[in-house]
Short mmCIF file of C-alpha atoms in Angstrom, two decimals:
data_model
loop_
_atom_site.label_atom_id
_atom_site.label_comp_id
_atom_site.label_asym_id
_atom_site.label_seq_id
_atom_site.Cartn_x
_atom_site.Cartn_y
_atom_site.Cartn_z
CA UNK A 7 -34.26 13.63 33.44
CA UNK A 8 -31.00 15.54 33.09
CA UNK A 9 -29.62 14.05 36.26
CA UNK A 10 -30.42 10.63 35.41
CA UNK A 11 -28.41 11.13 31.98
CA UNK A 12 -25.41 12.49 33.96
CA UNK A 13 -25.31 9.53 36.33
CA UNK A 14 -25.53 7.05 33.31
CA UNK A 15 -22.94 8.86 31.62
CA UNK A 16 -20.70 8.71 34.96
CA UNK A 17 -21.47 5.10 35.14
CA UNK A 18 -20.45 4.64 31.70
CA UNK A 19 -17.08 6.39 32.01
CA UNK A 20 -16.57 4.30 35.20
CA UNK A 21 -17.39 0.96 33.82
CA UNK A 22 -15.68 1.43 30.29
CA UNK A 23 -12.67 2.95 31.35
CA UNK A 24 -13.33 6.04 29.13
CA UNK A 25 -11.22 8.91 29.94
CA UNK A 26 -8.18 6.89 30.96
CA UNK A 27 -5.23 8.25 28.82
CA UNK A 28 -2.68 6.28 27.44
CA UNK A 29 -0.54 5.79 30.43
CA UNK A 30 0.19 2.34 31.21
CA UNK A 31 -1.11 0.63 34.56
CA UNK A 32 1.13 0.75 37.56
CA UNK A 33 1.58 -2.65 38.40
CA UNK A 34 4.87 -4.18 37.93
CA UNK A 35 5.86 -7.13 35.89
CA UNK A 36 7.21 -9.06 38.63
CA UNK A 37 4.12 -8.47 40.41
CA UNK A 38 2.23 -9.99 37.17
CA UNK A 39 4.70 -13.19 37.20
CA UNK A 40 4.11 -13.68 40.65
CA UNK A 41 0.23 -13.90 40.25
CA UNK A 42 0.52 -16.11 37.62
CA UNK A 43 2.75 -18.52 39.43
CA UNK A 44 0.18 -18.36 42.51
CA UNK A 45 -2.47 -19.13 40.00
CA UNK A 46 -0.73 -22.08 38.36
CA UNK A 47 -0.40 -23.32 41.93
CA UNK A 48 -3.79 -23.11 42.60
CA UNK A 49 -4.74 -25.09 39.58
CA UNK A 50 -2.45 -27.67 40.68
CA UNK A 51 -3.63 -28.17 44.27
CA UNK A 52 -7.42 -28.07 42.87
CA UNK A 53 -6.23 -31.16 40.95
CA UNK A 54 -4.64 -32.64 44.18
CA UNK A 55 -1.00 -31.94 43.19
CA UNK A 56 1.84 -30.08 44.77
CA UNK A 57 2.59 -26.46 44.05
CA UNK A 58 5.61 -25.81 41.98
CA UNK A 59 8.62 -23.94 43.04
CA UNK A 60 9.48 -20.80 41.42
CA UNK A 61 13.19 -21.27 40.18
CA UNK A 62 15.23 -18.09 39.47
CA UNK A 63 17.34 -19.46 37.06
CA UNK A 64 14.23 -21.11 35.07
CA UNK A 65 12.57 -17.50 35.39
CA UNK A 66 15.73 -15.64 34.18
CA UNK A 67 15.73 -18.03 31.13
CA UNK A 68 12.05 -17.50 30.59
CA UNK A 69 12.42 -13.76 30.82
CA UNK A 70 15.20 -13.55 28.32
CA UNK A 71 13.05 -15.73 25.61
CA UNK A 72 10.01 -13.60 26.37
CA UNK A 73 12.41 -10.22 25.80
CA UNK A 74 13.80 -12.06 22.51
CA UNK A 75 10.17 -12.74 21.38
CA UNK A 76 9.46 -8.74 21.85
CA UNK A 77 12.47 -7.37 20.65
CA UNK A 78 12.48 -9.78 17.46
CA UNK A 79 9.02 -9.75 16.61
CA UNK A 80 8.23 -13.48 16.92
CA UNK A 81 6.09 -15.76 19.13
CA UNK A 82 7.21 -19.47 18.92
CA UNK A 83 8.61 -21.93 21.14
CA UNK A 84 11.61 -22.24 18.74
CA UNK A 85 13.67 -18.92 18.31
CA UNK A 86 14.68 -17.93 14.86
CA UNK A 87 18.15 -19.70 15.29
CA UNK A 88 16.36 -22.92 15.69
CA UNK A 89 16.82 -23.21 19.78
CA UNK A 90 14.19 -25.09 21.76
CA UNK A 91 13.14 -24.39 25.38
CA UNK A 92 15.82 -27.23 26.28
CA UNK A 93 18.36 -25.51 24.21
CA UNK A 94 17.76 -22.29 25.74
CA UNK A 95 17.86 -23.93 29.29
CA UNK A 96 21.18 -25.80 28.78
CA UNK A 97 22.47 -22.50 27.34
CA UNK A 98 21.40 -20.62 30.47
CA UNK A 99 22.91 -23.32 32.61
CA UNK A 100 19.82 -25.01 33.41
CA UNK A 101 19.20 -28.96 32.44
CA UNK A 102 16.25 -30.80 33.40
CA UNK A 103 16.32 -34.80 33.99
CA UNK A 104 13.21 -36.32 35.45
CA UNK A 105 12.95 -40.00 36.34
CA UNK A 106 9.99 -41.71 34.95
CA UNK A 107 7.85 -44.40 36.97
CA UNK A 108 9.26 -47.14 34.58
CA UNK A 109 12.77 -46.30 35.79
CA UNK A 110 13.62 -44.47 32.41
CA UNK A 111 13.95 -40.67 32.54
CA UNK A 112 12.66 -37.67 30.58
CA UNK A 113 15.30 -34.93 29.58
CA UNK A 114 14.21 -31.09 28.73
CA UNK A 115 12.19 -28.38 29.53
CA UNK A 116 8.41 -28.13 28.98
CA UNK A 117 6.97 -24.81 27.81
CA UNK A 118 4.04 -22.69 27.89
CA UNK A 119 3.77 -19.27 25.94
CA UNK A 120 0.59 -16.78 26.36
CA UNK A 121 0.08 -13.45 24.41
CA UNK A 122 -2.42 -11.29 26.59
CA UNK A 123 -2.84 -7.35 26.29
CA UNK A 124 -2.54 -4.33 28.38
CA UNK A 125 -5.76 -2.88 27.34
CA UNK A 126 -8.94 -4.82 25.87
CA UNK A 127 -9.84 -1.85 23.31
CA UNK A 128 -9.32 1.68 22.66
CA UNK A 129 -12.34 3.92 22.42
CA UNK A 130 -12.19 7.66 20.49
CA UNK A 131 -14.18 10.49 21.61
CA UNK A 132 -13.90 13.67 19.79
CA UNK A 133 -10.54 12.43 18.12
CA UNK A 134 -9.08 11.53 21.57
CA UNK A 135 -7.98 7.93 22.22
CA UNK A 136 -9.26 6.43 25.49
CA UNK A 137 -7.97 3.05 26.90
CA UNK A 138 -9.74 0.32 28.69
CA UNK A 139 -6.59 -1.11 30.65
CA UNK A 140 -6.66 -4.67 31.95
CA UNK A 141 -6.09 -5.19 35.65
CA UNK A 142 -3.29 -7.29 36.91
CA UNK A 143 -5.74 -9.90 38.20
CA UNK A 144 -7.52 -9.86 35.03
CA UNK A 145 -4.29 -10.48 32.93
CA UNK A 146 -3.14 -13.40 35.18
CA UNK A 147 -6.70 -14.91 35.21
CA UNK A 148 -7.13 -14.93 31.30
CA UNK A 149 -3.63 -16.24 30.88
CA UNK A 150 -4.11 -19.18 33.19
CA UNK A 151 -7.52 -19.73 31.89
CA UNK A 152 -6.24 -20.13 28.36
CA UNK A 153 -3.58 -22.19 29.25
CA UNK A 154 -6.21 -24.52 31.07
CA UNK A 155 -8.59 -24.61 28.11
CA UNK A 156 -5.63 -25.82 25.87
CA UNK A 157 -4.86 -29.71 26.30
CA UNK A 158 -1.08 -29.35 25.55
CA UNK A 159 -0.60 -26.40 28.07
CA UNK A 160 -2.95 -27.95 30.89
CA UNK A 161 -1.02 -31.28 30.56
CA UNK A 162 2.49 -29.06 31.31
CA UNK A 163 0.78 -27.28 34.30
CA UNK A 164 -0.55 -30.74 35.59
CA UNK A 165 2.30 -32.81 35.10
CA UNK A 166 3.19 -34.63 38.16
CA UNK A 167 6.77 -34.83 37.44
CA UNK A 168 7.17 -31.12 37.46
CA UNK A 169 8.26 -29.77 40.67
CA UNK A 170 10.08 -26.44 39.18
CA UNK A 171 9.13 -23.60 37.07
CA UNK A 172 10.13 -20.17 35.96
CA UNK A 173 8.07 -17.31 34.69
CA UNK A 174 9.23 -14.64 32.35
CA UNK A 175 7.43 -11.58 30.86
CA UNK A 176 7.85 -8.96 28.51
CA UNK A 177 6.09 -6.01 27.01
CA UNK A 178 6.10 -5.23 23.44
CA UNK A 179 5.86 -1.63 22.03
CA UNK A 180 2.14 -2.14 21.06
CA UNK A 181 1.15 -3.20 24.35
CA UNK A 182 1.09 -6.80 24.03
CA UNK A 183 2.39 -9.08 27.01
CA UNK A 184 4.37 -11.94 26.03
CA UNK A 185 4.48 -14.67 28.86
CA UNK A 186 6.99 -17.57 28.70
CA UNK A 187 6.42 -20.45 31.49
CA UNK A 188 8.95 -23.00 31.60
CA UNK A 189 8.71 -26.41 33.85
CA UNK A 190 11.11 -28.94 34.86
#
């Protein structure tokens, strides 16, 4: 009976992440950005669309917005100065102009934001905190799933006229993951 309880406890620790100290996971932000980009392109291919080119300038602009949100503690497409994604793109040296089928054109960037978390829960045992850290794969999957369940975000991802995108991620002091995805 004691052996069975020990095995159950070991299994519980392994499955719940109990015993993991407050040491952030060892994956890199750039690896998470790349994985989300790949997942977005997989969604596009599933919907018979070409993948998006990952643009360095758009990614730089997206990272700056994520960092701004993390630093100044806001979460919005429009920053406290009233700058929109297209305003931030123009200020960063990137403008987007797309021809439309009716021979008109659209100007400006589309943007998806998502807030995720480094961990799912904190458990306390004998007053000691233990974190159930999320894997890079889990964070990427839940981010893209969240966007695909939202009509507006899904529209940005599956927009036929988009051929470039950028992604930028920042972490907040309280372990939130702020993700900005720009489309042109």
